[in-house]
Amino acid sequence: MDMNCNIGITDKFFVNYMELIRTKMLPYQWRVLNDEEDIVIAKERDADYIPAEKSHCVENFRIAAGRTKGHHYGMVFQDSDLYKWLEAVAYTLERVDDKYLRSLAEEAVDLIAEAQEKDGYLNTYFTIEAPERKFKRLYQSHELYCAGHFIEAAVAYYQAVGNQKVLDTAVKLADCIDRHFGPNGIKGYDGHEEIELALLRLYEVTKEKRYLTLAKFFLYERGKNPEFFQQQRDTDPDKSVLIEGMDGFRPSYYQNHKPILQQETAEGHAVRVAYMCDGMARLAYLDNDKDMLEACQRLWQNITHKRMYITGAIGSTVIGEAFTADYDLPNDTVYGETCASVGLMFFAHNLMKSQEKGEYADVMEKALYNTVLSGMALDGKHFFYVNPLEVVPEYSHKDPGKSHIKTTRPSWFGCACCPPNLARLLSSLNRYVYTVKNDTVYANLYVSSWGSVDIAGQEIFLKQTTEYPKTGNIELEVLTDGEFGIAMRIPGWASGYKLQVNGEDCAIQPEDGYVVIHRSWHKNDLISLVLPMEAKFYQALPRVREDIGRVAVQRGPVVYCAESVDNGAELELLRVSPDMELQEFSADKEFGGAVILKGKTEKVQLPSDEKLYAPYENVSLQSQDLKLVPYYCWGNRGENEMLVWLYKK
């Protein structure tokens, strides 16, 4: 739990997701990791080298521990699936004492500890298949990436249930890495950032300064020698690849094309960028590193102002799952990996610890209510790796360039990083509701919750009540006397607001997205905030070529889309008017009470001869009903077309 906040979520909307994760998703994932589910595992795109026969994740640990014999199966980073699952269980156990999940987690902790080598090294692939190649091909090996995910899981599980074994195992692993890397060891880093932010979490719980120093080394060393990975590969006696298709990537794919403080644009693999930025933001906060904070802000500006989708998705191309160029935001070939938006939320959250800007929470909220929630089906057992903004099933099936655009959520993936990552994020959502800065608590997410925050050594209890984002009515009740500040976020999408304290209007003007109320509070004081939750039509900056002449609909933080199951096929023929009236309805049966939108629009009537090209003339339009559903709900009613950016009349 955050040292300054101890919050429990009571929100019906999110408790439903958390219970789905606890009762369905985590037990299901455990069975998948143990190869006990009779499912078809999908490849996230057409590529023969992706292992999709089974997970084999837990069996890899059994082999490494000497319990069974066999070979490693799966991606070289398969271990991380179990680690993220364990972290999600940890956060779940903080909320509910689920004895079944705890028994599974204890079993996993014991197995992981057995698989660890005597010197602290921990990675099933290299223990089983290639012990002589440890730390020799870091751009592909994911050794430090996997180590980071275990350390994060270990810290979370230790804090949740007090299991000393898991923390000792993590410390032993971190000490092993510390012996091998640094100014007097390997002057390099993993091809996939993760260890950096994990070491900082371990530092926070152990207070061992060596872990902060090592995290700082990894971040500041990155990019000093852009040829580091190439040089490592050239000196590796074993020339076999660990992951197919990576040898053609440039240094920028790994964010080692230049030192971190000199990077001004988000380059390369989107998840790597997000995790790097999260580590940078954590270090800036913990070490009061102003240079690092400035670098974070530059990358934040580039990502969110020039390279982010309206849904909070990031990563424009399937090639390298990567960023491309400013304003290059295609809708039908987007990658928009679920993990990338999870990482973007991490980045925003840690930036807020250093700087109170509502923009960070706005983006965190955007990613949460759209791309992150879209990553999981409403049954908790099917998942999106990629989150497109436009889908035509036939094109996904027949166009190799769109094989990554799934038309329904698969049960699992050969590269299964997203499902457990989503589970650990949603299970730990209570950590994102508030941040504390000096003598002020900042309300970042509007989620019904109850708990305490520590303000200058005083424990302050708060109760938040809302049905947000279904409605814009938020009440924050103060349950402790004291003099301090409460900052209420006014979202950037809000066209206005009404704020009262104990029934009296608050005339304080927002600053950086927050209205900060400093006063002497008394028990049962009540802050009331009303945000207008009307549906609005949005347009993209004309620099975004794919969205010229198109509009999207957003209500509060929730982006909407059209599906052909409601609106008929060929959604590209719909023509909407930005001044049309949209009516709100509650989808109690289909989508758990989510608000759906309906209106009257028109659809292009195709000419009878259907010539591919013809002289220009005005098209014929026919009136049609329009139904829009929240983007995160799409794809739950079978295979069909989907469209976020609608064409204007």
XYZ file of C-alpha atoms in Angstrom:
649
model
C 0.000 0.000 0.000
C 1.142 3.568 -0.671
C 2.842 4.840 2.468
C 0.516 7.869 2.582
C -2.776 6.236 1.595
C -4.789 3.268 2.842
C -7.923 3.234 0.720
C -10.536 0.572 0.157
C -12.714 0.738 -2.950
C -16.459 0.299 -2.436
C -17.464 1.441 -5.926
C -20.015 -0.951 -7.453
C -18.536 -0.596 -10.942
C -14.971 -1.446 -9.960
C -15.808 -3.904 -7.183
C -17.603 -5.892 -9.879
C -14.354 -6.002 -11.872
C -12.290 -6.816 -8.790
C -14.623 -9.630 -7.817
C -14.556 -10.909 -11.390
C -10.761 -10.955 -11.152
C -10.819 -12.658 -7.734
C -13.443 -15.308 -8.406
C -13.015 -15.944 -12.143
C -9.936 -14.421 -13.719
C -7.192 -15.350 -11.233
C -8.331 -18.976 -10.748
C -8.721 -19.250 -14.528
C -5.254 -17.808 -15.148
C -3.736 -20.216 -12.611
C -5.272 -23.140 -14.507
C -4.001 -21.734 -17.815
C -0.490 -21.308 -16.400
C -0.691 -24.946 -15.254
C -1.986 -26.148 -18.662
C -5.241 -27.326 -17.106
C -7.683 -25.353 -19.293
C -8.980 -26.791 -22.553
C -8.625 -23.615 -24.602
C -7.243 -22.430 -27.915
C -4.260 -20.147 -27.340
C -4.050 -17.385 -29.935
C -0.999 -15.819 -31.490
C -1.157 -12.090 -31.060
C -0.319 -11.798 -34.783
C 0.581 -14.105 -37.672
C 4.092 -15.335 -36.843
C 5.179 -18.967 -36.932
C 7.719 -18.523 -34.145
C 5.159 -17.583 -31.465
C 4.656 -20.642 -29.196
C 0.918 -21.158 -28.829
C 0.457 -24.837 -27.956
C 0.256 -24.263 -24.191
C 1.490 -21.935 -21.454
C 3.790 -24.374 -19.608
C 4.716 -21.473 -17.330
C 4.396 -23.255 -13.980
C 5.893 -26.444 -15.403
C 8.979 -24.437 -16.403
C 9.436 -23.570 -12.740
C 8.973 -27.192 -11.693
C 11.684 -28.252 -14.139
C 14.030 -25.487 -12.979
C 13.397 -26.467 -9.355
C 14.246 -30.097 -10.101
C 10.785 -31.409 -9.293
C 10.295 -32.692 -12.845
C 12.391 -33.131 -15.978
C 11.929 -31.628 -19.408
C 12.613 -28.607 -21.574
C 11.524 -25.009 -21.298
C 8.504 -24.096 -23.425
C 7.181 -20.681 -24.339
C 8.621 -17.233 -24.775
C 11.922 -16.539 -23.058
C 10.059 -14.165 -20.725
C 7.334 -16.673 -19.838
C 8.245 -16.477 -16.129
C 6.757 -12.992 -15.931
C 3.238 -14.364 -16.484
C 3.393 -16.092 -13.100
C 4.962 -13.063 -11.419
C 2.250 -10.664 -12.584
C -0.387 -13.204 -11.559
C 1.178 -13.324 -8.080
C 1.194 -9.541 -7.830
C -2.500 -9.404 -8.744
C -3.231 -12.012 -6.074
C -1.334 -9.896 -3.531
C -3.503 -6.846 -4.153
C -6.613 -9.009 -4.093
C -5.649 -10.449 -0.696
C -5.278 -6.933 0.696
C -8.961 -6.467 -0.091
C -10.362 -9.948 0.611
C -8.849 -12.783 2.646
C -9.398 -15.396 -0.043
C -7.971 -18.603 1.419
C -8.009 -20.444 -1.899
C -6.027 -17.763 -3.722
C -3.651 -17.480 -0.794
C -2.980 -21.205 -0.875
C -2.187 -20.989 -4.589
C 0.070 -17.988 -4.009
C 1.952 -19.742 -1.193
C 2.449 -22.700 -3.508
C 3.816 -20.366 -6.178
C 6.163 -18.621 -3.737
C 7.607 -21.943 -2.575
C 8.093 -23.106 -6.154
C 9.792 -19.862 -7.223
C 12.148 -20.042 -4.258
C 13.061 -23.613 -5.180
C 13.770 -22.595 -8.767
C 16.166 -19.882 -7.621
C 19.847 -20.771 -7.916
C 22.205 -20.617 -4.950
C 23.755 -17.305 -6.017
C 20.320 -15.701 -6.289
C 19.930 -15.975 -10.081
C 16.352 -16.658 -11.128
C 15.170 -17.382 -14.671
C 13.769 -20.724 -15.752
C 14.822 -20.502 -19.407
C 18.512 -19.996 -18.671
C 18.550 -22.382 -15.715
C 17.046 -25.148 -17.885
C 18.341 -24.481 -21.382
C 21.319 -22.135 -21.451
C 23.123 -21.516 -18.146
C 26.253 -20.512 -20.057
C 24.410 -17.577 -21.715
C 23.318 -15.709 -18.588
C 23.442 -11.918 -19.094
C 25.171 -12.336 -22.488
C 22.333 -11.299 -24.844
C 20.428 -8.705 -22.860
C 18.542 -7.150 -25.764
C 16.623 -10.421 -26.191
C 16.973 -12.309 -22.927
C 14.487 -10.385 -20.727
C 16.407 -11.659 -17.697
C 16.244 -8.350 -15.847
C 12.704 -7.766 -17.105
C 11.546 -11.026 -15.519
C 13.560 -10.279 -12.387
C 11.821 -6.928 -12.129
C 8.370 -8.455 -12.347
C 9.237 -10.949 -9.627
C 10.609 -8.225 -7.361
C 7.449 -6.148 -7.847
C 5.294 -9.191 -7.077
C 7.421 -10.053 -4.050
C 7.129 -6.567 -2.580
C 3.358 -6.593 -3.124
C 2.908 -10.060 -1.617
C 5.133 -9.275 1.351
C 3.186 -6.092 2.058
C -0.138 -7.908 1.671
C 0.416 -10.963 3.871
C 3.854 -10.546 5.483
C 5.442 -13.532 3.721
C 9.154 -13.205 4.530
C 10.264 -15.948 2.151
C 9.101 -14.059 -0.921
C 10.905 -10.890 0.165
C 14.078 -12.812 0.981
C 13.964 -14.424 -2.456
C 13.602 -11.007 -4.081
C 16.466 -9.541 -2.053
C 18.666 -12.480 -2.979
C 17.853 -11.916 -6.657
C 18.451 -8.163 -6.453
C 21.807 -8.764 -4.744
C 22.777 -11.166 -7.535
C 22.014 -8.495 -10.127
C 23.876 -5.883 -8.085
C 26.998 -8.092 -8.119
C 26.918 -8.441 -11.900
C 25.964 -4.919 -13.026
C 27.225 -1.439 -12.382
C 30.339 0.706 -12.912
C 32.530 -2.252 -11.915
C 30.468 -4.927 -13.680
C 28.379 -5.148 -16.845
C 27.865 -1.594 -18.077
C 24.534 -2.375 -19.656
C 20.852 -2.976 -19.092
C 17.962 -5.136 -20.231
C 16.398 -4.705 -23.663
C 13.031 -4.305 -21.927
C 12.816 -1.846 -19.045
C 11.249 -3.151 -15.825
C 14.060 -3.856 -13.353
C 14.542 -0.126 -12.808
C 11.121 0.536 -11.323
C 11.159 -2.772 -9.421
C 14.414 -1.931 -7.664
C 12.935 1.375 -6.586
C 9.951 -0.441 -5.067
C 12.332 -2.783 -3.269
C 14.279 0.215 -1.995
C 11.079 1.742 -0.602
C 10.280 -1.355 1.445
C 13.815 -2.346 2.549
C 15.452 1.127 2.705
C 18.562 -0.479 1.191
C 20.242 2.375 -0.705
C 22.093 -0.025 -3.046
C 18.842 -0.770 -4.862
C 18.147 2.898 -5.560
C 21.731 3.316 -6.743
C 21.444 0.325 -9.078
C 18.131 1.554 -10.512
C 19.724 4.942 -11.127
C 22.659 3.240 -12.847
C 20.383 1.303 -15.214
C 18.453 4.446 -16.170
C 21.412 6.744 -16.635
C 23.558 4.137 -18.397
C 20.892 3.526 -21.022
C 21.863 5.109 -24.326
C 25.394 6.098 -23.377
C 26.625 3.423 -25.774
C 24.008 2.828 -28.500
C 26.090 -0.103 -29.777
C 25.996 -1.989 -26.459
C 23.499 -4.630 -27.592
C 25.303 -5.164 -30.905
C 28.617 -5.561 -29.097
C 27.114 -8.090 -26.680
C 25.673 -10.094 -29.563
C 29.025 -10.144 -31.377
C 30.822 -11.562 -28.322
C 28.182 -14.220 -27.554
C 29.669 -17.593 -28.667
C 26.144 -18.955 -29.171
C 24.665 -17.215 -32.204
C 21.165 -18.671 -31.866
C 18.431 -16.104 -31.284
C 16.276 -16.029 -28.179
C 13.354 -14.184 -29.811
C 12.823 -14.271 -33.554
C 12.532 -11.078 -35.544
C 14.416 -8.708 -33.233
C 17.807 -8.475 -34.931
C 16.648 -5.875 -37.436
C 15.543 -3.327 -34.856
C 17.481 -0.105 -34.406
C 18.793 1.103 -31.036
C 15.779 3.425 -30.742
C 13.520 0.358 -30.488
C 15.163 -0.265 -27.089
C 15.392 3.434 -26.136
C 19.183 3.231 -26.103
C 19.756 5.462 -29.141
C 20.783 8.343 -26.878
C 21.059 9.010 -23.115
C 17.735 9.329 -21.323
C 18.121 13.007 -20.499
C 18.566 13.755 -24.207
C 15.497 11.843 -25.400
C 12.702 14.179 -26.445
C 10.364 11.873 -28.363
C 8.871 8.479 -27.576
C 10.708 5.997 -29.766
C 10.445 2.255 -30.205
C 8.430 -0.399 -28.402
C 5.547 1.359 -26.613
C 5.537 -0.793 -23.461
C 9.285 -0.396 -23.069
C 8.887 3.383 -23.352
C 6.082 3.445 -20.768
C 8.030 1.304 -18.297
C 11.169 3.387 -18.813
C 9.177 6.552 -18.144
C 7.624 5.007 -15.031
C 11.097 4.197 -13.703
C 12.261 7.721 -14.531
C 9.295 9.277 -12.734
C 9.796 7.075 -9.662
C 13.477 7.973 -9.501
C 12.720 11.674 -9.953
C 10.354 11.493 -6.966
C 12.433 9.304 -4.652
C 15.792 10.937 -5.400
C 14.522 14.493 -5.942
C 16.124 14.338 -9.387
C 15.021 17.499 -11.174
C 16.876 16.673 -14.417
C 15.092 13.348 -14.597
C 11.741 15.017 -13.915
C 12.319 17.457 -16.791
C 13.118 14.525 -19.083
C 9.885 12.844 -17.955
C 7.891 15.947 -18.776
C 9.358 16.155 -22.284
C 8.455 12.552 -23.030
C 5.031 12.991 -21.451
C 4.304 15.960 -23.706
C 5.349 14.054 -26.812
C 3.360 10.932 -25.932
C 0.111 12.523 -24.792
C -0.009 15.549 -27.098
C 1.228 13.981 -30.346
C 1.284 10.167 -30.166
C -1.702 9.022 -28.086
C -5.113 7.867 -29.295
C -8.336 9.359 -27.945
C -8.824 6.084 -26.020
C -5.491 6.403 -24.186
C -3.918 3.759 -26.421
C -0.275 4.160 -27.454
C 1.776 2.356 -30.097
C 0.824 2.933 -33.734
C 2.349 -0.033 -35.571
C 2.469 -3.812 -35.310
C 6.104 -3.744 -36.486
C 7.905 -3.682 -33.172
C 4.657 -2.854 -31.305
C 5.983 0.657 -31.475
C 5.569 4.388 -31.734
C 6.138 5.811 -35.205
C 5.954 9.587 -35.748
C 4.031 12.542 -34.403
C 0.342 12.421 -35.358
C 0.686 9.053 -37.127
C -2.360 7.444 -35.519
C -3.992 4.912 -37.873
C -7.204 3.410 -36.532
C -7.342 0.049 -38.316
C -3.676 -1.005 -37.961
C -3.013 0.521 -34.530
C -1.284 -1.715 -31.996
C -2.474 -0.035 -28.787
C -1.298 -2.878 -26.571
C -3.175 -3.232 -23.286
C 0.165 -3.383 -21.442
C 1.169 -0.039 -22.949
C -1.858 1.740 -21.496
C -1.250 0.026 -18.159
C 2.294 1.393 -18.315
C 0.981 4.844 -19.222
C -1.133 4.781 -16.066
C 1.945 3.849 -14.030
C 3.845 6.761 -15.578
C 1.057 9.268 -14.880
C 0.659 8.084 -11.292
C 4.326 8.505 -10.472
C 4.516 11.906 -12.147
C 1.715 13.062 -9.840
C 3.901 12.327 -6.830
C 6.335 15.024 -7.943
C 4.008 17.518 -9.588
C 0.342 18.274 -8.989
C -1.113 18.488 -12.490
C -4.631 17.391 -13.315
C -3.487 16.517 -16.835
C -1.677 13.457 -15.462
C -4.843 12.181 -13.795
C -6.906 13.012 -16.896
C -4.730 10.730 -19.031
C -4.648 8.066 -16.319
C -8.447 8.146 -16.264
C -8.673 8.088 -20.079
C -6.484 4.988 -20.314
C -8.343 3.270 -17.463
C -11.910 3.701 -18.702
C -11.117 2.888 -22.305
C -8.092 0.828 -23.356
C -7.397 -0.890 -20.025
C -10.978 -1.999 -19.434
C -11.295 -2.984 -23.096
C -8.462 -5.467 -22.551
C -10.773 -7.851 -20.670
C -14.140 -9.281 -21.688
C -17.050 -8.903 -19.326
C -16.712 -12.610 -18.412
C -13.126 -12.204 -17.138
C -11.837 -15.064 -19.295
C -11.140 -13.476 -22.676
C -8.656 -10.733 -23.467
C -7.444 -8.217 -26.022
C -3.721 -7.787 -26.568
C -4.360 -5.096 -29.207
C -7.000 -2.367 -28.899
C -8.010 -1.054 -32.350
C -10.323 1.845 -33.097
C -11.688 0.351 -36.299
C -12.421 -3.298 -37.126
C -13.738 -5.050 -40.227
C -13.566 -8.809 -39.525
C -12.943 -9.842 -43.148
C -9.911 -7.549 -43.361
C -8.456 -8.945 -40.124
C -8.837 -12.480 -41.444
C -7.433 -11.841 -44.928
C -4.955 -8.934 -44.650
C -1.622 -10.080 -43.125
C -0.992 -6.481 -42.074
C -4.066 -6.638 -39.859
C -3.655 -10.124 -38.386
C -3.035 -8.512 -34.986
C -6.477 -6.864 -35.046
C -8.620 -9.476 -33.321
C -12.358 -9.395 -33.883
C -13.210 -11.065 -30.574
C -11.173 -11.536 -27.418
C -9.158 -14.799 -27.367
C -8.920 -17.011 -24.290
C -5.139 -16.584 -23.978
C -2.045 -15.653 -25.973
C 1.250 -17.253 -26.842
C 2.743 -14.014 -25.531
C 0.449 -13.584 -22.538
C 1.804 -10.404 -20.951
C -1.479 -8.458 -21.068
C -4.042 -10.520 -19.074
C -2.070 -10.696 -15.789
C -0.853 -7.120 -16.251
C -4.437 -5.919 -16.496
C -5.342 -7.991 -13.424
C -2.597 -6.465 -11.281
C -3.573 -2.931 -12.343
C -7.286 -3.232 -11.625
C -6.657 -5.115 -8.372
C -4.459 -2.267 -7.133
C -6.696 0.592 -8.270
C -7.075 1.824 -4.680
C -3.493 3.122 -4.933
C -4.449 5.568 -7.680
C -7.416 7.339 -6.082
C -5.429 9.885 -4.040
C -1.938 11.303 -3.775
C -0.596 13.376 -0.901
C 1.715 16.331 -1.403
C 2.863 18.347 1.612
C -0.329 19.180 3.547
C -2.779 18.491 0.715
C -4.543 15.348 -0.487
C -5.337 15.277 -4.210
C -8.436 13.438 -5.436
C -7.275 11.953 -8.742
C -9.943 9.366 -9.521
C -13.601 9.636 -8.648
C -14.348 6.189 -7.267
C -16.554 5.310 -4.296
C -14.118 4.442 -1.545
C -13.310 4.739 2.128
C -10.053 4.926 4.014
C -7.291 7.094 5.391
C -4.485 9.297 4.141
C -1.470 10.469 6.109
C -1.046 14.244 5.983
C 2.016 15.535 7.841
C 1.791 12.683 10.334
C -1.955 12.991 10.908
C -4.279 10.174 9.826
C -7.240 11.663 7.964
C -10.245 9.533 7.070
C -12.189 10.239 3.892
C -15.290 8.733 2.334
C -16.028 9.222 -1.355
C -19.454 8.420 -2.786
C -20.273 8.504 -6.495
C -21.688 6.583 -9.455
C -19.074 8.152 -11.734
C -18.778 7.914 -14.708
C -22.450 7.000 -15.035
C -23.216 10.318 -13.353
C -21.042 13.323 -12.551
C -22.144 13.651 -8.925
C -19.305 13.213 -6.437
C -19.403 13.612 -2.664
C -16.284 13.603 -0.495
C -16.954 13.422 3.237
C -14.269 14.379 5.744
C -14.373 12.105 8.784
C -11.514 13.627 10.817
C -10.965 17.093 12.297
C -7.852 18.905 11.120
C -6.338 21.720 9.107
C -5.173 20.638 5.666
C -5.958 20.944 1.973
C -8.203 18.861 -0.250
C -7.744 19.208 -4.004
C -10.641 18.236 -6.251
C -9.735 17.462 -9.864
C -11.671 19.295 -12.552
C -11.207 17.059 -15.624
C -10.020 18.676 -18.818
C -13.075 17.328 -20.650
C -15.520 19.097 -18.269
C -17.246 22.137 -19.810
C -18.051 23.425 -16.330
C -18.632 22.265 -12.776
C -20.406 23.077 -9.533
C -18.410 22.776 -6.314
C -19.789 23.252 -2.815
C -18.516 22.798 0.739
C -21.290 22.069 3.249
C -23.844 23.379 0.761
C -22.077 26.683 0.080
C -20.588 27.484 -3.315
C -16.809 27.334 -3.537
C -15.381 30.270 -5.495
C -11.764 29.079 -5.625
C -10.456 28.952 -9.180
C -8.840 25.764 -10.527
C -5.069 25.689 -10.795
C -3.354 23.033 -12.930
C -6.599 21.091 -13.059
C -7.402 21.095 -9.324
C -9.445 23.278 -6.998
C -7.435 23.292 -3.762
C -9.496 23.940 -0.627
C -7.390 24.754 2.460
C -9.338 25.119 5.690
C -9.911 23.806 9.162
C -12.024 20.710 8.566
C -14.470 19.148 10.968
C -15.926 15.670 11.082
C -18.770 15.194 8.556
C -17.820 18.216 6.454
C -18.991 17.491 2.919
C -17.563 18.483 -0.452
C -20.001 18.162 -3.348
C -18.787 18.261 -6.947
C -21.079 18.030 -9.957
C -19.528 17.496 -13.378
C -21.635 17.723 -16.563
C -21.638 14.277 -18.162
C -23.124 15.150 -21.524
C -22.014 13.294 -24.637
C -19.824 15.441 -26.902
C -18.484 15.121 -30.400
C -14.693 15.417 -30.617
C -12.437 16.107 -33.577
C -8.754 15.379 -33.943
C -6.131 17.957 -34.801
C -6.064 18.091 -38.627
C -2.455 16.887 -38.487
C -3.941 13.443 -37.722
C -4.669 12.538 -41.337
C -6.668 9.405 -40.578
C -9.304 11.396 -38.671
C -9.885 14.310 -41.064
C -13.605 14.608 -41.725
C -14.409 12.327 -38.807
C -15.683 12.743 -35.245
C -15.676 10.627 -32.115
C -18.129 10.641 -29.224
C -17.042 10.904 -25.611
C -19.158 11.182 -22.470
C -17.113 12.188 -19.462
C -13.948 10.083 -19.707
C -15.646 7.281 -21.679
C -15.141 7.032 -25.439
C -17.963 5.474 -27.480
C -18.055 3.348 -30.617
C -20.508 1.926 -33.112
C -20.844 -1.827 -33.663
C -22.482 -3.460 -36.649
C -24.563 -5.693 -34.388
C -26.507 -2.501 -33.552
C -26.087 -0.403 -36.677
C -25.784 -2.860 -39.546
C -22.750 -3.667 -41.648
C -20.524 -1.174 -43.434
C -20.194 1.302 -40.603
C -18.034 3.514 -42.820
C -21.219 4.497 -44.669
C -22.745 6.132 -41.594
C -22.815 9.940 -41.711
C -23.278 11.827 -38.454
C -23.821 15.483 -37.708
C -21.872 16.925 -34.741
C -24.946 18.883 -33.656
C -27.237 15.840 -33.589
C -28.994 14.968 -30.350
C -27.841 11.876 -28.475
C -30.113 10.328 -25.868
C -28.852 8.325 -22.909
C -30.095 4.893 -21.862
C -28.957 2.417 -19.232
C -27.805 -0.955 -20.576
C -28.633 -2.912 -17.433
C -28.738 -6.341 -19.059
C -26.027 -6.098 -21.706
C -23.260 -4.093 -20.092
C -23.884 -3.994 -16.371
C -25.648 -0.645 -16.260
C -23.317 1.264 -18.582
C -24.787 4.277 -20.362
C -25.473 3.731 -24.058
C -26.273 6.484 -26.546
C -28.911 6.583 -29.278
C -29.752 9.067 -31.970
C -31.008 9.580 -35.515
C -28.417 9.675 -38.274
C -28.049 8.853 -41.958
C -26.326 6.226 -44.047
C -24.901 6.472 -47.562
C -26.873 4.535 -50.164
C -24.549 2.882 -52.672
C -25.248 3.474 -56.398
C -26.918 0.585 -58.151
C -24.029 0.011 -60.575
C -21.407 0.185 -57.765
C -18.677 1.424 -60.084
C -15.354 1.484 -58.264
C -14.684 5.014 -59.561
C -17.116 7.502 -61.067
C -17.446 11.273 -61.602
C -18.198 13.119 -58.387
C -21.801 13.695 -57.386
C -23.617 14.108 -54.110
C -24.357 10.825 -52.408
C -27.837 9.658 -51.518
C -28.537 9.392 -47.793
C -31.164 7.426 -45.930
C -32.155 8.006 -42.316
C -31.113 5.392 -39.790
C -31.050 4.860 -36.030
C -27.631 5.128 -34.390
C -26.573 3.263 -31.271
C -23.231 3.816 -29.556
C -21.759 1.745 -26.732
C -18.799 2.421 -24.438
C -15.580 1.451 -26.198
C -14.566 -0.868 -23.363
C -17.754 -2.896 -23.961
C -17.190 -3.615 -27.638
C -16.626 -7.170 -28.855
C -18.707 -8.831 -26.127
C -21.533 -9.886 -28.451
C -19.692 -11.942 -31.046
C -17.698 -10.981 -34.104
C -18.774 -7.753 -35.762
C -17.517 -4.464 -37.163
C -16.520 -1.627 -34.836
C -15.806 2.053 -35.444
C -14.753 4.850 -33.077
C -14.109 7.691 -35.518
C -17.389 8.227 -37.404
C -17.591 10.093 -40.717
C -19.215 13.518 -40.679
C -22.157 14.356 -42.905
